Amino acid sequence: MNIKSIEAGGANIAVVSSGEVLIEDVQSALDFMATVHYEAGTDRIVINKSLLSESFFDLKTRLAGDILQKFTNYHVKIAIVGDFSMYSSKSLRDFIYECNNGTDFFFLPTERQAIEKLSMLK
């Protein structure tokens, strides 16, 4: 896992990259949050969707909801970057739409947009 800290809009944002899936279940999400907080000292994170298990995007598994609930509990804001058009599930599209209209989780096409979004949050 590679963590790069970026200062944007007065906020410290961690941009995390890796060649492998880092978040496969709730425990790995908790470990991920703790590692990023310890190494980067921030509660704002940008990751590529490739760092998430594909089961995250299957809402029937409840994995997305369980993981995002942990991020909420620990006051961590996250932007997931990638092309989500490949998913045909209406419920997933609705989920992404709702997240993007909230204040904690975002699904965005580019890292630059993710950094901008997280830097504007209170």
Backbone as JSON, one array per atom type, in Angstrom:
{
  "sequence": "MNIKSIEAGGANIAVVSSGEVLIEDVQSALDFMATVHYEAGTDRIVINKSLLSESFFDLKTRLAGDILQKFTNYHVKIAIVGDFSMYSSKSLRDFIYECNNGTDFFFLPTERQAIEKLSMLK",
  "N": [[0.85, -1.18, 0.0], [0.56, 2.18, -0.87], [0.72, 5.37, 0.39], [-0.06, 8.63, -0.24], [0.19, 11.89, 0.85], [-1.77, 14.76, 0.39], [-2.13, 18.23, 0.31], [-4.92, 20.18, 0.15], [-7.06, 22.83, -0.31], [-6.82, 23.54, 2.36], [-7.11, 21.15, 3.64], [-5.9, 17.96, 4.66], [-5.36, 15.25, 2.64], [-5.42, 11.81, 2.01], [-4.13, 9.91, -0.56], [-4.5, 6.81, -1.69], [-2.84, 4.03, -3.03], [-2.42, 0.84, -4.6], [-1.32, -2.37, -5.7], [-3.0, -4.41, -5.27], [-6.11, -5.81, -4.0], [-7.36, -4.13, -1.24], [-9.47, -3.84, 0.51], [-11.57, -6.14, 1.54], [-13.46, -7.06, 3.26], [-15.31, -6.21, 6.27], [-13.48, -6.13, 8.43], [-11.0, -5.79, 7.13], [-11.45, -3.28, 6.1], [-11.59, -1.73, 8.42], [-8.96, -2.09, 9.36], [-7.61, -0.89, 7.24], [-8.53, 1.82, 7.44], [-7.4, 2.47, 9.95], [-4.64, 2.19, 9.43], [-4.22, 4.14, 7.42], [-4.95, 6.45, 8.84], [-3.03, 6.45, 10.87], [-0.59, 6.58, 9.39], [-0.93, 8.81, 7.66], [-2.34, 10.68, 9.05], [-4.95, 11.65, 8.65], [-8.49, 12.02, 7.94], [-9.63, 11.86, 5.52], [-9.91, 10.26, 2.51], [-8.78, 9.05, -0.63], [-9.37, 6.55, -2.95], [-8.8, 4.1, -5.51], [-11.29, 2.25, -7.26], [-10.43, -0.31, -7.72], [-9.19, -1.18, -5.46], [-11.07, -2.19, -3.87], [-12.96, -5.08, -3.05], [-14.77, -6.89, -5.53], [-17.22, -7.76, -4.64], [-18.12, -5.73, -3.07], [-19.5, -4.04, -4.75], [-21.77, -5.42, -5.31], [-24.73, -5.08, -4.13], [-26.39, -6.84, -2.82], [-24.82, -8.36, -1.16], [-24.45, -6.83, 1.04], [-22.1, -5.75, 1.82], [-21.05, -3.22, 1.01], [-22.72, -1.39, 2.39], [-22.19, -2.17, 5.07], [-19.43, -1.65, 5.28], [-19.29, 1.11, 4.64], [-20.75, 2.08, 6.76], [-18.97, 1.69, 8.86], [-16.98, 3.53, 8.13], [-18.46, 5.85, 8.5], [-18.98, 5.7, 11.28], [-16.42, 6.16, 12.29], [-15.91, 8.66, 11.41], [-14.72, 9.09, 8.89], [-14.11, 10.24, 5.68], [-14.57, 9.32, 2.33], [-13.5, 9.01, -1.04], [-14.18, 7.24, -3.88], [-12.63, 6.24, -6.74], [-13.14, 5.81, -10.2], [-14.45, 4.05, -13.12], [-17.74, 3.58, -13.16], [-19.69, 2.81, -14.84], [-19.83, 0.3, -15.86], [-21.34, -1.28, -14.24], [-24.5, -2.61, -14.12], [-26.62, -2.62, -12.4], [-29.53, -1.2, -11.17], [-30.08, -0.54, -8.53], [-27.49, -0.21, -7.49], [-26.63, 1.98, -9.03], [-28.44, 3.89, -8.05], [-27.62, 3.91, -5.38], [-24.99, 4.93, -5.62], [-25.64, 7.45, -6.66], [-27.05, 8.57, -4.46], [-25.01, 8.56, -2.52], [-23.19, 10.35, -3.71], [-24.59, 12.69, -3.43], [-24.47, 13.18, -0.8], [-22.49, 13.73, 2.17], [-20.29, 12.25, 2.91], [-19.36, 10.0, 1.41], [-18.15, 9.32, -1.83], [-18.39, 8.66, -5.3], [-16.43, 8.97, -7.9], [-15.2, 10.0, -11.16], [-12.46, 10.75, -11.56], [-9.23, 11.13, -9.99], [-8.46, 13.75, -9.47], [-10.95, 15.09, -9.33], [-11.94, 13.81, -7.08], [-10.16, 14.62, -5.05], [-10.66, 17.38, -5.11], [-13.39, 17.38, -4.29], [-13.26, 16.25, -1.67], [-11.67, 18.18, -0.48], [-13.33, 20.35, -0.22], [-15.12, 19.82, 1.77], [-16.57, 20.33, 5.02]],
  "CA": [[0.0, 0.0, 0.0], [1.29, 3.44, -0.96], [-0.13, 6.48, 0.85], [0.49, 9.93, -0.58], [-0.58, 12.97, 1.47], [-1.93, 15.95, -0.44], [-2.77, 19.37, 0.96], [-5.82, 20.84, -0.81], [-8.13, 23.61, 0.32], [-6.64, 23.53, 3.8], [-7.36, 19.81, 4.17], [-4.94, 16.91, 4.36], [-6.07, 14.14, 1.99], [-4.57, 10.67, 1.69], [-4.42, 9.21, -1.81], [-3.95, 5.47, -1.45], [-2.76, 3.18, -4.21], [-1.89, -0.49, -4.35], [-1.49, -3.3, -6.81], [-3.88, -5.49, -4.84], [-7.33, -5.44, -3.29], [-7.06, -3.85, 0.16], [-10.68, -3.91, 1.31], [-12.34, -7.32, 1.13], [-14.51, -7.28, 4.25], [-15.39, -5.14, 7.26], [-12.25, -6.06, 9.21], [-9.93, -5.18, 6.32], [-11.78, -1.85, 6.0], [-11.17, -1.13, 9.69], [-7.49, -2.08, 9.34], [-7.24, 0.12, 6.24], [-8.74, 3.14, 8.04], [-6.41, 2.67, 11.02], [-3.33, 2.37, 8.81], [-4.18, 5.46, 6.76], [-4.97, 7.49, 9.88], [-1.73, 6.41, 11.54], [0.5, 6.99, 8.51], [-1.16, 10.1, 7.01], [-2.95, 11.61, 10.0], [-6.11, 12.3, 8.05], [-9.75, 11.27, 7.87], [-10.13, 12.01, 4.14], [-9.17, 9.27, 1.74], [-9.11, 8.8, -2.04], [-8.89, 5.25, -3.42], [-9.34, 3.59, -6.77], [-12.25, 1.16, -7.02], [-9.73, -1.59, -7.81], [-8.74, -1.55, -4.12], [-12.23, -2.79, -3.22], [-13.43, -6.36, -3.56], [-15.92, -6.74, -6.43], [-18.45, -8.01, -3.88], [-18.55, -4.43, -2.54], [-20.41, -3.44, -5.72], [-22.97, -6.24, -5.35], [-25.4, -4.61, -2.92], [-27.02, -7.97, -2.14], [-23.89, -8.88, -0.14], [-24.5, -5.87, 2.15], [-20.74, -5.36, 2.16], [-20.9, -1.77, 0.85], [-23.38, -0.73, 3.51], [-21.47, -2.46, 6.31], [-18.14, -0.94, 5.26], [-19.51, 2.56, 4.71], [-21.19, 2.37, 8.12], [-17.75, 1.81, 9.68], [-16.37, 4.82, 7.79], [-19.29, 6.85, 9.17], [-18.75, 5.59, 12.72], [-15.11, 6.7, 12.6], [-15.86, 10.01, 10.82], [-13.8, 9.07, 7.76], [-14.76, 10.55, 4.4], [-13.82, 8.59, 1.3], [-13.89, 9.15, -2.44], [-13.79, 6.07, -4.65], [-12.4, 6.73, -8.1], [-13.18, 4.8, -11.25], [-15.55, 4.03, -14.08], [-18.79, 2.75, -12.57], [-20.7, 2.57, -15.87], [-19.85, -1.14, -16.16], [-22.32, -1.93, -13.37], [-25.83, -2.39, -14.69], [-27.61, -2.67, -11.33], [-30.21, 0.06, -10.88], [-29.92, -0.24, -7.1], [-26.15, 0.32, -7.31], [-26.62, 3.35, -9.59], [-29.15, 4.73, -7.08], [-26.74, 4.01, -4.21], [-23.92, 5.86, -5.99], [-26.26, 8.78, -6.76], [-27.31, 9.04, -3.09], [-23.72, 8.85, -1.88], [-22.62, 11.56, -4.3], [-25.36, 13.84, -2.96], [-24.28, 13.27, 0.64], [-21.3, 14.47, 2.64], [-19.28, 11.35, 3.44], [-18.84, 9.03, 0.44], [-18.31, 9.8, -3.19], [-17.94, 7.81, -6.39], [-16.08, 9.97, -8.89], [-14.43, 9.43, -12.27], [-11.02, 11.03, -11.57], [-8.57, 11.44, -8.72], [-8.51, 15.2, -9.3], [-12.29, 15.43, -8.84], [-12.06, 13.28, -5.72], [-9.41, 15.52, -4.18], [-11.43, 18.63, -5.03], [-14.59, 17.14, -3.5], [-12.89, 16.09, -0.27], [-11.08, 19.42, 0.04], [-14.4, 21.34, -0.01], [-15.98, 19.41, 2.87], [-16.32, 20.94, 6.33]],
  "C": [[0.89, 1.23, 0.0], [0.32, 4.56, -0.58], [0.59, 7.78, 0.55], [-0.4, 10.99, 0.05], [-0.58, 14.19, 0.57], [-2.64, 17.01, 0.38], [-3.62, 20.07, -0.1], [-6.92, 21.56, -0.05], [-8.03, 23.62, 1.84], [-6.86, 22.18, 4.45], [-6.23, 18.87, 3.77], [-5.73, 15.71, 3.83], [-5.07, 13.05, 1.66], [-5.04, 10.05, 0.38], [-3.7, 7.87, -1.72], [-3.96, 4.68, -2.75], [-2.15, 1.84, -3.8], [-2.11, -1.35, -5.58], [-2.41, -4.46, -6.47], [-5.12, -4.95, -4.15], [-6.98, -5.27, -1.81], [-8.27, -4.01, 1.08], [-11.55, -5.04, 0.77], [-13.53, -7.57, 2.04], [-14.45, -6.15, 5.27], [-14.08, -5.01, 8.04], [-11.12, -5.43, 8.41], [-10.19, -3.69, 6.11], [-11.34, -1.12, 7.26], [-9.64, -1.03, 9.76], [-6.98, -1.0, 8.39], [-7.37, 1.53, 6.82], [-7.68, 3.45, 9.1], [-5.02, 2.94, 10.44], [-3.21, 3.75, 8.17], [-4.14, 6.57, 7.8], [-3.61, 7.58, 10.57], [-0.62, 6.99, 10.66], [0.33, 8.38, 7.92], [-1.81, 11.13, 7.93], [-4.16, 12.34, 9.45], [-7.33, 11.39, 8.08], [-10.42, 11.46, 6.52], [-9.26, 11.18, 3.23], [-9.7, 9.16, 0.32], [-8.52, 7.43, -2.39], [-9.49, 4.94, -4.79], [-10.26, 2.43, -6.46], [-11.58, -0.21, -7.09], [-9.2, -2.06, -6.45], [-9.86, -2.21, -3.32], [-12.57, -4.12, -3.87], [-14.65, -6.12, -4.47], [-17.24, -6.98, -5.7], [-18.98, -6.74, -3.22], [-19.64, -3.84, -3.45], [-21.66, -4.28, -5.98], [-23.74, -5.95, -4.06], [-26.09, -5.73, -2.16], [-26.13, -8.56, -1.04], [-23.91, -8.04, 1.13], [-23.13, -5.36, 2.55], [-20.54, -3.85, 2.07], [-21.52, -1.03, 2.03], [-22.65, -0.94, 4.83], [-20.15, -1.69, 6.39], [-18.36, 0.56, 5.39], [-20.04, 2.96, 6.08], [-19.98, 2.52, 9.05], [-17.04, 3.13, 9.4], [-17.13, 5.95, 8.48], [-19.01, 6.86, 10.67], [-17.44, 6.26, 13.14], [-14.86, 8.07, 11.95], [-14.81, 10.12, 9.71], [-14.59, 9.3, 6.48], [-13.9, 9.93, 3.3], [-14.4, 8.87, -0.08], [-13.31, 7.95, -3.19], [-13.76, 6.47, -6.11], [-12.46, 5.57, -9.09], [-14.35, 4.98, -12.19], [-16.59, 3.05, -13.55], [-19.88, 2.42, -13.59], [-20.83, 1.08, -16.21], [-20.88, -1.89, -15.33], [-23.72, -1.58, -13.84], [-26.94, -2.35, -13.64], [-28.22, -1.29, -11.06], [-30.03, 0.44, -9.41], [-28.52, 0.3, -6.81], [-26.05, 1.74, -7.86], [-27.31, 4.31, -8.63], [-28.3, 4.96, -5.83], [-25.63, 5.03, -4.47], [-24.46, 7.29, -6.07], [-26.49, 9.37, -5.36], [-26.01, 9.4, -2.37], [-23.14, 10.16, -2.4], [-23.37, 12.83, -3.9], [-25.28, 14.01, -1.44], [-23.01, 14.03, 0.99], [-20.16, 13.56, 3.09], [-18.61, 10.44, 2.42], [-19.14, 9.51, -0.97], [-17.74, 8.79, -4.17], [-17.7, 8.74, -7.57], [-15.18, 9.39, -9.97], [-12.92, 9.66, -12.21], [-10.51, 11.36, -10.17], [-8.64, 12.95, -8.45], [-9.87, 15.64, -8.76], [-12.49, 14.96, -7.4], [-11.35, 14.19, -4.72], [-10.16, 16.84, -4.01], [-12.64, 18.47, -4.12], [-14.27, 17.05, -2.01], [-12.31, 17.37, 0.33], [-12.14, 20.48, 0.36], [-15.28, 21.0, 1.2], [-15.6, 20.12, 4.16], [-15.75, 19.92, 7.27]]
}
